[in-house]
Short mmCIF file of C-alpha atoms in Angstrom, two decimals:
data_model
loop_
_atom_site.label_atom_id
_atom_site.label_comp_id
_atom_site.label_asym_id
_atom_site.label_seq_id
_atom_site.Cartn_x
_atom_site.Cartn_y
_atom_site.Cartn_z
CA MET A 12 16.33 0.06 9.50
CA LYS A 13 17.94 0.58 6.09
CA PRO A 14 17.50 -2.40 3.72
CA GLU A 15 20.76 -4.26 3.02
CA LYS A 16 21.45 -5.68 -0.43
CA THR A 17 21.56 -9.47 -0.47
CA TYR A 18 20.75 -12.52 -2.62
CA LEU A 19 17.73 -14.82 -2.69
CA ASP A 20 19.55 -17.79 -1.12
CA LYS A 21 20.31 -15.69 1.96
CA LEU A 22 16.65 -14.87 2.66
CA THR A 23 14.70 -16.72 5.37
CA PRO A 24 11.22 -16.20 6.87
CA THR A 25 12.82 -14.13 9.66
CA THR A 26 14.65 -11.71 7.32
CA LYS A 27 13.29 -8.18 7.69
CA ALA A 28 15.24 -5.28 6.18
CA TYR A 29 16.61 -6.48 2.85
CA LYS A 30 16.90 -5.56 -0.82
CA VAL A 31 17.38 -7.91 -3.80
CA LYS A 32 17.85 -7.38 -7.52
CA VAL A 33 15.87 -10.00 -9.44
CA LYS A 34 14.43 -10.86 -12.84
CA LEU A 35 10.90 -12.20 -13.29
CA LYS A 36 11.37 -15.57 -15.02
CA GLU A 37 7.84 -16.97 -14.84
CA LYS A 38 4.36 -15.54 -14.36
CA SER A 39 1.49 -18.01 -14.27
CA ARG A 40 -2.07 -17.48 -15.38
CA THR A 41 -4.63 -16.78 -12.67
CA LEU A 42 -5.35 -19.92 -10.65
CA ILE A 43 -8.08 -20.88 -8.17
CA SER A 44 -7.21 -22.45 -4.81
CA PRO A 45 -9.17 -25.75 -4.52
CA HIS A 46 -9.69 -25.34 -0.78
CA LYS A 47 -10.20 -21.62 -0.12
CA LYS A 48 -11.56 -20.86 -3.60
CA THR A 49 -9.39 -17.74 -3.80
CA ARG A 50 -7.66 -16.44 -6.92
CA TYR A 51 -3.86 -16.43 -6.96
CA GLN A 52 -0.97 -16.05 -9.37
CA GLN A 53 2.47 -17.62 -9.06
CA LEU A 54 5.71 -15.78 -9.83
CA ILE A 55 9.30 -17.03 -10.03
CA PHE A 56 12.21 -14.62 -9.57
CA GLU A 57 15.90 -15.18 -10.29
CA ASP A 58 18.84 -13.15 -8.95
CA GLU A 59 22.27 -12.45 -10.47
CA LYS A 60 23.70 -15.69 -9.03
CA GLY A 61 20.99 -17.87 -10.52
CA ASN A 62 19.12 -18.41 -7.23
CA THR A 63 15.33 -18.58 -7.61
CA MET A 64 12.41 -17.82 -5.32
CA ARG A 65 8.66 -18.05 -5.65
CA GLY A 66 6.27 -15.16 -5.16
CA ALA A 67 2.48 -15.04 -5.02
CA LEU A 68 -0.26 -12.50 -5.70
CA PHE A 69 -3.77 -12.98 -4.33
CA GLU A 70 -7.22 -11.72 -5.32
CA ASN A 71 -7.15 -7.93 -6.07
CA GLN A 72 -3.35 -7.94 -6.19
CA ILE A 73 -3.46 -9.83 -9.48
CA ASP A 74 -5.10 -6.86 -11.21
CA GLU A 75 -3.21 -4.22 -9.22
CA PHE A 76 0.20 -5.69 -10.15
CA GLU A 77 -0.73 -6.53 -13.76
CA ASN A 78 1.42 -3.73 -15.21
CA VAL A 79 4.07 -3.85 -12.49
CA PHE A 80 5.53 -7.33 -12.98
CA LYS A 81 6.46 -8.19 -16.58
CA HIS A 82 8.17 -11.32 -17.87
CA GLU A 83 12.00 -11.06 -18.14
CA HIS A 84 12.03 -7.57 -16.60
CA GLU A 85 14.39 -6.76 -13.72
CA TYR A 86 13.34 -5.29 -10.39
CA GLU A 87 14.79 -4.16 -7.10
CA ILE A 88 12.51 -5.49 -4.39
CA ALA A 89 12.87 -4.39 -0.78
CA ASN A 90 11.18 -5.61 2.41
CA ALA A 91 8.57 -7.87 0.81
CA PRO A 92 7.12 -10.13 3.56
CA LEU A 93 8.64 -13.62 3.43
CA LYS A 94 6.44 -16.61 4.19
CA PRO A 95 7.85 -20.06 5.00
CA VAL A 96 7.58 -22.85 2.43
CA VAL A 97 7.16 -26.29 4.01
CA GLY A 98 6.70 -29.87 2.89
CA ARG A 99 7.41 -31.08 -0.61
CA TYR A 100 7.46 -27.56 -2.03
CA ALA A 101 10.51 -26.53 0.03
CA THR A 102 13.81 -26.59 -1.88
CA ARG A 103 16.07 -25.88 1.13
CA PRO A 104 15.89 -25.43 4.91
CA ASP A 105 14.28 -22.09 5.81
CA ASP A 106 12.83 -21.85 2.29
CA CYS A 107 10.38 -18.99 1.81
CA GLN A 108 8.37 -17.14 -0.80
CA MET A 109 7.60 -13.46 -1.32
CA SER A 110 4.28 -11.81 -0.73
CA PHE A 111 3.63 -8.19 -1.56
CA GLY A 112 1.98 -6.39 1.33
CA GLY A 113 3.25 -4.28 4.20
CA GLN A 114 6.12 -1.93 3.37
CA THR A 115 7.17 -3.68 0.15
CA SER A 116 9.04 -1.45 -2.31
CA ILE A 117 9.32 -2.48 -5.97
CA GLN A 118 11.42 -0.49 -8.43
CA PRO A 119 11.98 -1.53 -12.06
CA VAL A 120 15.62 -1.80 -13.17
CA ASP A 121 16.50 -0.96 -16.76
CA PRO A 122 20.07 0.28 -17.27
CA THR A 123 19.42 1.07 -20.95
CA ALA A 124 16.36 3.25 -20.32
CA GLU A 125 16.42 7.02 -20.52
CA ILE A 126 16.03 9.09 -17.38
CA VAL A 127 12.38 9.30 -16.40
CA TYR A 128 11.18 11.94 -13.97
CA HIS A 129 8.10 11.32 -11.84
CA LEU A 130 6.47 14.61 -10.93
CA PRO A 131 6.15 15.06 -7.16
CA THR A 132 2.79 15.78 -5.57
CA PHE A 133 3.69 19.20 -4.20
CA GLN A 134 3.26 22.52 -6.05
CA LEU A 135 6.12 23.21 -8.46
CA MET A 136 7.35 26.76 -9.00
CA LEU A 137 7.51 26.91 -12.77
CA SER A 138 9.07 30.38 -12.80
CA HIS A 139 12.24 29.11 -11.13
CA THR A 140 14.93 26.73 -12.25
CA PRO A 141 15.66 23.59 -10.15
CA MET A 142 17.08 24.08 -6.64
CA THR A 143 19.41 21.90 -4.58
CA LYS A 144 19.07 21.29 -0.84
CA THR A 145 21.83 21.04 1.73
CA THR A 146 20.16 19.08 4.57
CA ALA A 147 17.69 16.17 4.43
CA LEU A 148 16.51 14.20 7.43
CA PRO A 149 15.35 10.61 6.79
CA SER A 150 11.79 9.76 7.75
CA ASN A 151 9.68 6.63 8.10
CA HIS A 152 6.98 8.38 6.08
CA LYS A 153 6.71 9.00 2.34
CA GLY A 154 9.33 11.48 1.15
CA PHE A 155 11.70 13.23 3.51
CA SER A 156 11.85 16.16 5.91
CA LEU A 157 13.95 19.27 5.29
CA SER A 158 15.81 21.10 8.02
CA THR A 159 17.07 24.68 7.58
CA SER A 160 19.37 26.89 9.61
CA MET A 161 21.17 30.23 9.28
CA ALA A 162 23.83 28.43 7.21
CA THR A 163 21.36 26.86 4.77
CA MET A 164 21.89 27.88 1.14
CA PHE A 165 19.72 27.25 -1.92
CA ASN A 166 21.20 26.94 -5.37
CA ARG A 167 18.55 27.92 -7.93
CA ASN A 168 20.74 26.92 -10.85
CA PRO A 169 22.56 23.72 -9.85
CA PRO A 170 25.16 22.31 -12.23
CA GLY A 171 25.45 18.71 -13.41
CA GLU A 172 24.00 16.33 -15.99
CA ARG A 173 20.91 15.42 -13.93
CA ALA A 174 20.00 19.06 -13.34
CA ASP A 175 20.52 19.84 -17.03
CA ALA A 176 18.35 16.86 -18.01
CA LEU A 177 15.59 17.98 -15.64
CA ARG A 178 15.64 21.55 -17.01
CA LYS A 179 15.45 20.22 -20.57
CA TRP A 180 12.64 17.83 -19.66
CA ALA A 181 10.63 20.61 -17.92
CA ALA A 182 10.98 22.87 -20.95
CA GLU A 183 9.81 20.13 -23.34
CA LYS A 184 6.96 18.94 -21.10
CA ARG A 185 5.31 22.20 -20.07
CA GLU A 186 1.84 20.86 -20.86
CA VAL A 187 2.45 17.76 -18.70
CA VAL A 188 3.68 19.92 -15.81
CA ALA A 189 0.75 22.32 -16.12
CA ASP A 190 -1.76 19.45 -16.20
CA ARG A 191 -0.17 17.90 -13.11
CA LEU A 192 -0.31 21.22 -11.28
CA ALA A 193 -3.98 21.59 -12.13
CA ARG A 194 -4.67 18.12 -10.69
CA VAL A 195 -2.76 18.99 -7.51
CA VAL A 196 -4.89 22.13 -7.07
CA VAL A 197 -8.12 20.13 -7.48
CA VAL A 198 -7.02 17.42 -5.03
CA ARG A 199 -5.83 19.90 -2.39
CA ASN A 200 -8.87 22.16 -2.75
CA PRO A 201 -11.82 19.74 -2.91
CA PRO A 202 -15.34 21.11 -3.43
CA ASP A 203 -17.58 21.74 -0.41
CA HIS A 204 -20.15 19.19 -1.59
CA ILE A 205 -19.48 15.45 -1.76
CA ALA A 206 -19.00 14.28 -5.34
CA ILE A 207 -19.84 10.57 -5.50
CA LEU A 208 -18.05 8.38 -8.03
CA THR A 209 -19.10 4.93 -9.14
CA LEU A 210 -16.90 1.88 -8.53
CA GLU A 211 -16.64 1.56 -12.30
CA GLU A 212 -15.07 5.03 -12.44
CA ILE A 213 -12.70 4.16 -9.57
CA LYS A 214 -11.51 1.04 -11.40
CA LYS A 215 -10.67 3.10 -14.49
CA LYS A 216 -8.12 5.19 -12.58
CA LYS A 217 -4.48 4.34 -13.27
CA PRO A 218 -1.34 4.78 -11.13
CA GLU A 219 0.18 7.27 -13.55
CA ASN A 220 -2.74 9.71 -13.27
CA THR A 221 -3.62 9.28 -9.58
CA LEU A 222 -2.12 11.36 -6.77
CA GLN A 223 -1.27 9.88 -3.37
CA GLU A 224 -3.38 12.57 -1.66
CA GLU A 225 -6.43 11.93 -3.85
CA LYS A 226 -9.70 11.12 -2.06
CA CYS A 227 -12.92 9.83 -3.63
CA TRP A 228 -16.41 9.16 -2.28
CA VAL A 229 -18.45 6.08 -3.20
CA ARG A 230 -21.95 4.98 -2.15
CA VAL A 231 -22.08 1.24 -1.54
CA ILE A 232 -23.50 -1.73 0.34
CA ILE A 233 -21.87 -5.02 1.35
CA PRO A 234 -24.24 -7.58 -0.20
CA GLU A 235 -22.65 -10.73 1.26
CA PRO A 236 -20.74 -9.90 4.46
CA ASP A 237 -18.69 -12.85 5.72
CA ARG A 238 -18.22 -13.37 9.46
CA SER A 239 -15.02 -15.37 8.86
CA ARG A 240 -13.34 -12.28 7.34
CA ILE A 241 -13.44 -10.40 10.65
CA VAL A 242 -10.07 -10.68 12.40
CA PRO A 243 -9.83 -9.55 16.05
CA TYR A 244 -6.40 -9.29 17.65
CA ILE A 245 -4.36 -7.43 20.25
CA GLY A 246 -2.22 -4.71 18.70
CA CYS A 247 -0.18 -1.57 19.31
CA ASN A 248 -2.29 1.52 19.97
CA ASN A 249 0.16 3.56 17.87
CA CYS A 250 0.92 1.57 14.70
CA GLY A 251 -1.73 -1.18 14.91
CA LYS A 252 0.70 -4.09 14.47
CA ARG A 253 -0.14 -7.38 16.18
CA VAL A 254 1.72 -7.85 19.48
CA GLU A 255 2.14 -10.64 22.04
CA SER A 256 1.50 -8.39 25.06
CA GLU A 257 -1.61 -8.75 27.21
CA CYS A 258 -4.47 -6.33 26.63
CA GLY A 259 -3.87 -3.10 28.56
CA GLU A 260 -0.16 -3.81 29.05
CA SER A 261 2.41 -1.06 28.40
CA PHE A 262 5.39 -1.95 26.18
CA THR A 263 7.95 -0.63 23.70
CA CYS A 264 6.77 -1.49 20.20
CA LYS A 265 9.38 -3.22 18.03
CA PHE A 266 7.53 -2.15 14.91
CA CYS A 267 7.08 1.61 15.36
CA GLY A 268 9.81 2.00 18.00
CA LYS A 269 7.61 4.07 20.31
CA GLU A 270 7.93 3.62 24.06
CA LYS A 271 4.99 3.27 26.47
CA CYS A 272 2.61 1.89 23.84
CA ILE A 273 -0.55 0.17 25.06
CA ALA A 274 -1.81 -3.21 23.85
CA ILE A 275 -5.44 -2.74 22.82
CA PRO A 276 -8.12 -4.66 20.87
CA ARG A 277 -7.85 -4.16 17.11
CA ILE A 278 -10.17 -5.33 14.31
CA THR A 279 -9.83 -5.86 10.56
CA PHE A 280 -12.68 -6.71 8.21
CA LYS A 281 -12.25 -7.59 4.52
CA PHE A 282 -15.40 -7.09 2.46
CA ASP A 283 -16.72 -6.89 -1.09
CA ALA A 284 -18.61 -3.64 -1.61
CA CYS A 285 -20.81 -2.95 -4.61
CA ASP A 286 -22.93 -0.26 -6.24
CA ASP A 287 -25.03 -0.30 -9.41
CA THR A 288 -21.95 -0.43 -11.65
CA ASP A 289 -19.34 -2.79 -10.18
CA GLU A 290 -17.82 -4.50 -7.15
CA MET A 291 -14.54 -3.93 -5.28
CA THR A 292 -12.78 -5.51 -2.31
CA PHE A 293 -11.65 -3.35 0.63
CA THR A 294 -10.18 -3.92 4.07
CA ALA A 295 -11.48 -1.83 6.97
CA PHE A 296 -9.34 -1.36 10.05
CA THR A 297 -10.34 -0.71 13.65
CA GLN A 298 -11.89 2.78 13.50
CA LYS A 299 -13.78 2.05 10.29
CA CYS A 300 -14.98 -1.29 11.70
CA GLU A 301 -16.38 0.56 14.70
CA VAL A 302 -18.45 2.75 12.36
CA LEU A 303 -19.58 -0.17 10.19
CA PHE A 304 -20.54 -2.39 13.13
CA LYS A 305 -21.74 0.52 15.30
CA GLN A 306 -19.80 -0.85 18.26
CA PRO A 307 -16.52 0.02 20.03
CA ALA A 308 -13.59 -2.23 19.12
CA THR A 309 -13.35 -3.42 22.73
CA ASP A 310 -16.95 -4.72 22.60
CA ILE A 311 -16.44 -6.36 19.20
CA TYR A 312 -13.29 -8.12 20.42
CA THR A 313 -14.91 -9.24 23.69
CA HIS A 314 -18.12 -10.51 22.07
CA ILE A 315 -16.18 -12.49 19.44
CA ALA A 316 -13.96 -13.98 22.14
CA ASP A 317 -16.86 -15.13 24.32
CA GLY A 318 -19.10 -16.21 21.43
CA THR A 319 -21.81 -13.57 21.91
CA PHE A 320 -21.10 -11.47 18.80
CA ASN A 321 -24.41 -10.88 16.98
CA PHE A 322 -23.13 -10.67 13.43
CA GLU A 323 -26.48 -11.57 11.85
CA CYS A 324 -27.98 -8.24 12.90
CA ILE A 325 -24.92 -6.33 11.66
CA ALA A 326 -24.89 -8.24 8.37
CA LYS A 327 -28.51 -7.33 7.70
CA GLY A 328 -27.75 -3.64 8.14
CA ILE A 329 -24.64 -3.40 5.98
CA SER A 330 -26.12 -5.59 3.23
CA THR A 331 -29.34 -3.58 2.80
CA THR A 332 -28.46 0.00 3.79
CA HIS A 333 -26.19 2.14 1.64
CA PHE A 334 -23.35 4.07 3.27
CA LEU A 335 -20.87 6.66 2.03
CA MET A 336 -17.22 5.67 2.06
CA GLN A 337 -14.28 7.92 1.32
CA ILE A 338 -11.39 5.99 -0.19
CA GLY A 339 -7.83 6.89 -1.11
CA PRO A 340 -4.75 5.22 -2.62
CA ALA A 341 -2.75 2.92 -0.35
CA THR A 342 0.89 3.84 0.26
CA SER A 343 1.89 1.21 -2.32
CA LEU A 344 1.22 3.91 -4.94
CA ALA A 345 4.18 5.97 -3.72
CA ARG A 346 6.42 2.98 -2.98
CA SER A 347 5.81 0.75 -5.99
CA LYS A 348 3.40 2.51 -8.38
CA VAL A 349 0.72 -0.04 -7.43
CA LEU A 350 -2.77 1.45 -7.13
CA SER A 351 -5.06 -0.11 -4.54
CA TRP A 352 -7.77 1.69 -2.58
CA VAL A 353 -8.33 1.79 1.19
CA PRO A 354 -11.22 3.22 3.25
CA LYS A 355 -10.50 6.59 4.85
CA THR A 356 -13.88 7.59 6.24
CA ILE A 357 -17.30 5.93 6.52
CA HIS A 358 -20.61 7.75 6.96
CA TRP A 359 -24.04 6.21 7.36
CA GLU A 360 -26.77 7.98 5.42
#
């Protein structure tokens, strides 16, 4: 569903597809929750009508969004999850605050800025001038799909101010374009051997020099695994979203829109991994949990439900034995230029 432009006072916890233009009015220092002992940061946004709304960043998000949200800067925020605000903190019925997970899109708004071009992550043909396309099909995935037919035409020298600006930019930034192309070649043609990076090296990577397709290997342990951070639930076998259907039941998923989905056990596990240089927090989803715990998701879900889950044995293994983990940027890099890392593959040594 296409996000519809609205204002902050129209948002409620049930609002889904929306888009708001706001200015960041306040950004607190990092705080510690007295009960959960988690780090968080409070934000206050204001729209064009003077309506305000709170937002919150938690744990790793504070560092990941450090250069995204800046005081008195304007942003267009779309589809940020809205959580209800209750009790004395509520300023109106159906009051809510923004969080920044899921399919959140954040784009800075600066009408006085010059045009800035972000190089795409496909191979550019430097010998040709920019081309225009005649047909584009929308997609739920990053980017878009192109459709061609006998009537499709390509204009290698399109007119217009934007095309002229892009040609001028490409001519002035040949070194930048060449460097980007070299990085694309390296990412898309990885070496046969596994090159292991340290967590310290991973943390030094920045959104502006990281590609969405980039993959890195790290060698880590989980020194203090926490049983309470394992979340079992029943979810869609296609998209993984939590559903209300009974396990094994067939249904049409309201999240991915696919018919004849099956409700199956799903698992998430948030953990702090470390090596000799640093520590980072990751979240493993069902397939990676199966590798970490060396059990099928169905067994994990069942044992947790009936109280027979032997986490002590699992904790001993993952806290003392190193494993290889391939990580890559989350989709927030493409949507909002926010760099966070997610597990892609896990191998036991």
